[in-house]
PDB file of C-alpha atoms in Angstrom:
ATOM      1  CA  GLN A   1      90.942  88.676 128.827  1.00  0.00           C
ATOM      2  CA  VAL A   2      94.345  87.348 127.866  1.00  0.00           C
ATOM      3  CA  ARG A   3      95.073  87.398 124.149  1.00  0.00           C
ATOM      4  CA  LEU A   4      98.180  86.383 122.220  1.00  0.00           C
ATOM      5  CA  VAL A   5      98.553  87.276 118.543  1.00  0.00           C
ATOM      6  CA  GLU A   6     101.429  85.952 116.457  1.00  0.00           C
ATOM      7  CA  SER A   7     102.751  87.550 113.302  1.00  0.00           C
ATOM      8  CA  GLY A   8     105.760  87.398 111.009  1.00  0.00           C
ATOM      9  CA  GLY A   9     105.400  83.974 109.465  1.00  0.00           C
ATOM     10  CA  GLY A  10     105.860  83.310 105.789  1.00  0.00           C
ATOM     11  CA  SER A  11     107.884  81.425 103.215  1.00  0.00           C
ATOM     12  CA  VAL A  12     111.670  81.521 103.122  1.00  0.00           C
ATOM     13  CA  GLN A  13     114.457  79.575 101.498  1.00  0.00           C
ATOM     14  CA  ALA A  14     116.752  77.360 103.491  1.00  0.00           C
ATOM     15  CA  GLY A  15     119.460  79.388 105.166  1.00  0.00           C
ATOM     16  CA  GLY A  16     117.222  82.417 105.466  1.00  0.00           C
ATOM     17  CA  SER A  17     115.896  84.219 108.513  1.00  0.00           C
ATOM     18  CA  VAL A  18     112.483  85.051 109.914  1.00  0.00           C
ATOM     19  CA  THR A  19     111.399  86.856 113.060  1.00  0.00           C
ATOM     20  CA  LEU A  20     108.099  85.962 114.675  1.00  0.00           C
ATOM     21  CA  SER A  21     106.369  88.314 117.068  1.00  0.00           C
ATOM     22  CA  CYS A  22     103.773  87.640 119.712  1.00  0.00           C
ATOM     23  CA  GLU A  23     101.794  90.640 120.862  1.00  0.00           C
ATOM     24  CA  VAL A  24     100.122  90.135 124.208  1.00  0.00           C
ATOM     25  CA  SER A  25      97.104  91.906 125.643  1.00  0.00           C
ATOM     26  CA  GLY A  26      95.227  91.423 128.872  1.00  0.00           C
ATOM     27  CA  TYR A  27      98.254  91.184 131.136  1.00  0.00           C
ATOM     28  CA  ARG A  28     101.780  92.477 131.461  1.00  0.00           C
ATOM     29  CA  ILE A  29     104.290  89.899 130.289  1.00  0.00           C
ATOM     30  CA  GLY A  30     107.098  91.074 132.557  1.00  0.00           C
ATOM     31  CA  THR A  31     107.059  88.126 134.945  1.00  0.00           C
ATOM     32  CA  TYR A  32     105.100  85.580 132.946  1.00  0.00           C
ATOM     33  CA  CYS A  33     106.589  82.355 131.674  1.00  0.00           C
ATOM     34  CA  MET A  34     106.366  82.495 127.884  1.00  0.00           C
ATOM     35  CA  GLY A  35     107.342  80.263 125.019  1.00  0.00           C
ATOM     36  CA  TRP A  36     107.188  79.312 121.376  1.00  0.00           C
ATOM     37  CA  PHE A  37     105.999  75.950 120.180  1.00  0.00           C
ATOM     38  CA  ARG A  38     105.603  74.454 116.729  1.00  0.00           C
ATOM     39  CA  GLN A  39     103.673  71.708 115.054  1.00  0.00           C
ATOM     40  CA  ALA A  40     104.394  70.244 111.650  1.00  0.00           C
ATOM     41  CA  PRO A  41     101.767  68.271 109.707  1.00  0.00           C
ATOM     42  CA  GLY A  42     101.480  64.754 111.061  1.00  0.00           C
ATOM     43  CA  LYS A  43     103.739  65.472 114.010  1.00  0.00           C
ATOM     44  CA  GLU A  44     103.201  66.265 117.652  1.00  0.00           C
ATOM     45  CA  ARG A  45     103.594  69.772 118.942  1.00  0.00           C
ATOM     46  CA  GLU A  46     107.097  70.460 120.255  1.00  0.00           C
ATOM     47  CA  GLY A  47     108.566  73.157 122.431  1.00  0.00           C
ATOM     48  CA  VAL A  48     110.990  75.481 120.676  1.00  0.00           C
ATOM     49  CA  ALA A  49     111.968  78.018 123.326  1.00  0.00           C
ATOM     50  CA  THR A  50     110.864  79.410 126.657  1.00  0.00           C
ATOM     51  CA  ILE A  51     111.795  82.482 128.648  1.00  0.00           C
ATOM     52  CA  ASP A  52     111.335  83.482 132.281  1.00  0.00           C
ATOM     53  CA  CYS A  53     110.113  80.039 133.182  1.00  0.00           C
ATOM     54  CA  GLY A  54     112.360  79.724 136.191  1.00  0.00           C
ATOM     55  CA  GLU A  55     115.653  79.547 134.283  1.00  0.00           C
ATOM     56  CA  GLY A  56     116.071  82.361 131.817  1.00  0.00           C
ATOM     57  CA  THR A  57     115.975  81.349 128.166  1.00  0.00           C
ATOM     58  CA  VAL A  58     115.752  77.692 127.209  1.00  0.00           C
ATOM     59  CA  LEU A  59     116.069  76.496 123.628  1.00  0.00           C
ATOM     60  CA  ALA A  60     115.321  73.087 122.184  1.00  0.00           C
ATOM     61  CA  ASP A  61     118.425  71.234 121.009  1.00  0.00           C
ATOM     62  CA  SER A  62     117.164  71.324 117.428  1.00  0.00           C
ATOM     63  CA  VAL A  63     117.288  75.129 117.319  1.00  0.00           C
ATOM     64  CA  LYS A  64     120.252  75.964 119.533  1.00  0.00           C
ATOM     65  CA  GLY A  65     122.723  78.196 117.758  1.00  0.00           C
ATOM     66  CA  ARG A  66     120.097  79.260 115.200  1.00  0.00           C
ATOM     67  CA  PHE A  67     117.125  80.680 117.130  1.00  0.00           C
ATOM     68  CA  THR A  68     117.059  83.345 119.817  1.00  0.00           C
ATOM     69  CA  LEU A  69     114.274  84.682 121.987  1.00  0.00           C
ATOM     70  CA  SER A  70     113.671  88.215 123.142  1.00  0.00           C
ATOM     71  CA  LYS A  71     111.088  89.829 125.353  1.00  0.00           C
ATOM     72  CA  ASP A  72     110.191  93.506 125.137  1.00  0.00           C
ATOM     73  CA  ASN A  73     108.306  94.322 128.303  1.00  0.00           C
ATOM     74  CA  SER A  74     107.637  97.901 127.195  1.00  0.00           C
ATOM     75  CA  LYS A  75     105.851  96.668 124.064  1.00  0.00           C
ATOM     76  CA  ASN A  76     104.416  93.578 125.761  1.00  0.00           C
ATOM     77  CA  THR A  77     105.836  91.512 122.948  1.00  0.00           C
ATOM     78  CA  LEU A  78     107.773  88.260 122.682  1.00  0.00           C
ATOM     79  CA  SER A  79     109.880  87.627 119.591  1.00  0.00           C
ATOM     80  CA  LEU A  80     111.505  84.533 118.117  1.00  0.00           C
ATOM     81  CA  HIS A  81     114.443  85.267 115.841  1.00  0.00           C
ATOM     82  CA  MET A  82     115.097  82.346 113.529  1.00  0.00           C
ATOM     83  CA  ASN A  83     118.307  82.154 111.509  1.00  0.00           C
ATOM     84  CA  ASN A  84     119.800  79.552 109.197  1.00  0.00           C
ATOM     85  CA  LEU A  85     116.391  78.027 108.700  1.00  0.00           C
ATOM     86  CA  LYS A  86     116.073  74.447 107.513  1.00  0.00           C
ATOM     87  CA  PRO A  87     113.211  72.683 105.720  1.00  0.00           C
ATOM     88  CA  GLU A  88     112.574  70.717 108.906  1.00  0.00           C
ATOM     89  CA  ASP A  89     111.722  73.992 110.645  1.00  0.00           C
ATOM     90  CA  THR A  90     108.562  74.169 108.530  1.00  0.00           C
ATOM     91  CA  ALA A  91     105.617  74.234 110.927  1.00  0.00           C
ATOM     92  CA  MET A  92     102.855  76.268 112.475  1.00  0.00           C
ATOM     93  CA  TYR A  93     104.440  78.302 115.250  1.00  0.00           C
ATOM     94  CA  TYR A  94     102.481  79.159 118.381  1.00  0.00           C
ATOM     95  CA  CYS A  95     103.140  81.626 121.166  1.00  0.00           C
ATOM     96  CA  ALA A  96     102.141  80.564 124.676  1.00  0.00           C
ATOM     97  CA  ALA A  97     102.114  82.015 128.167  1.00  0.00           C
ATOM     98  CA  ASP A  98     101.340  80.997 131.715  1.00  0.00           C
ATOM     99  CA  GLU A  99     101.701  82.207 135.279  1.00  0.00           C
ATOM    100  CA  GLU A 100     103.414  78.936 136.197  1.00  0.00           C
ATOM    101  CA  PRO A 101     107.070  78.244 135.236  1.00  0.00           C
ATOM    102  CA  TRP A 102     106.418  75.448 132.753  1.00  0.00           C
ATOM    103  CA  GLY A 103     109.222  74.148 130.585  1.00  0.00           C
ATOM    104  CA  LEU A 104     109.267  73.161 126.936  1.00  0.00           C
ATOM    105  CA  GLY A 105     106.832  70.341 127.620  1.00  0.00           C
ATOM    106  CA  GLY A 106     104.569  72.133 130.057  1.00  0.00           C
ATOM    107  CA  PRO A 107     100.828  72.705 129.769  1.00  0.00           C
ATOM    108  CA  PHE A 108     100.776  76.410 129.035  1.00  0.00           C
ATOM    109  CA  GLY A 109      97.381  77.936 129.660  1.00  0.00           C
ATOM    110  CA  TYR A 110      97.264  80.709 127.073  1.00  0.00           C
ATOM    111  CA  TRP A 111      97.879  80.236 123.358  1.00  0.00           C
ATOM    112  CA  GLY A 112      97.864  82.280 120.197  1.00  0.00           C
ATOM    113  CA  GLN A 113      96.302  81.184 116.939  1.00  0.00           C
ATOM    114  CA  GLY A 114      99.624  80.395 115.283  1.00  0.00           C
ATOM    115  CA  THR A 115     101.612  81.628 112.309  1.00  0.00           C
ATOM    116  CA  GLN A 116     102.929  79.432 109.507  1.00  0.00           C
ATOM    117  CA  VAL A 117     106.592  79.231 108.602  1.00  0.00           C
ATOM    118  CA  THR A 118     107.538  77.358 105.452  1.00  0.00           C
ATOM    119  CA  VAL A 119     111.167  76.726 104.563  1.00  0.00           C
ATOM    120  CA  SER A 120     111.980  75.524 101.076  1.00  0.00           C
ATOM    121  CA  SER A 121     115.164  73.762 100.073  1.00  0.00           C
TER     122      SER A 121
END
């Protein structure tokens, strides 16, 4: 059974940094397409970053230069490093995975339960 568990969310002031982690069980993440998505209240879910989805690391324009993605195959963990956070980054962040190389808008098949990030001005 595939399971994704996010951690690391919390409250931070604008300009601060947070690292989210996604611990995966049930499969080895080495060759899986994985990503981070977020959803703010009243807004649609949006793709933040993907990795190993056919083209290395892809970041949404809104987070380029501030967020980075890393994958630790030995720990079966995906991390999202978020720097220079802005109030508009406030959202529930979800980790996702799939065998298919979906992009930021793709229908990933496996999802975590989410972790909240709140950025205050």
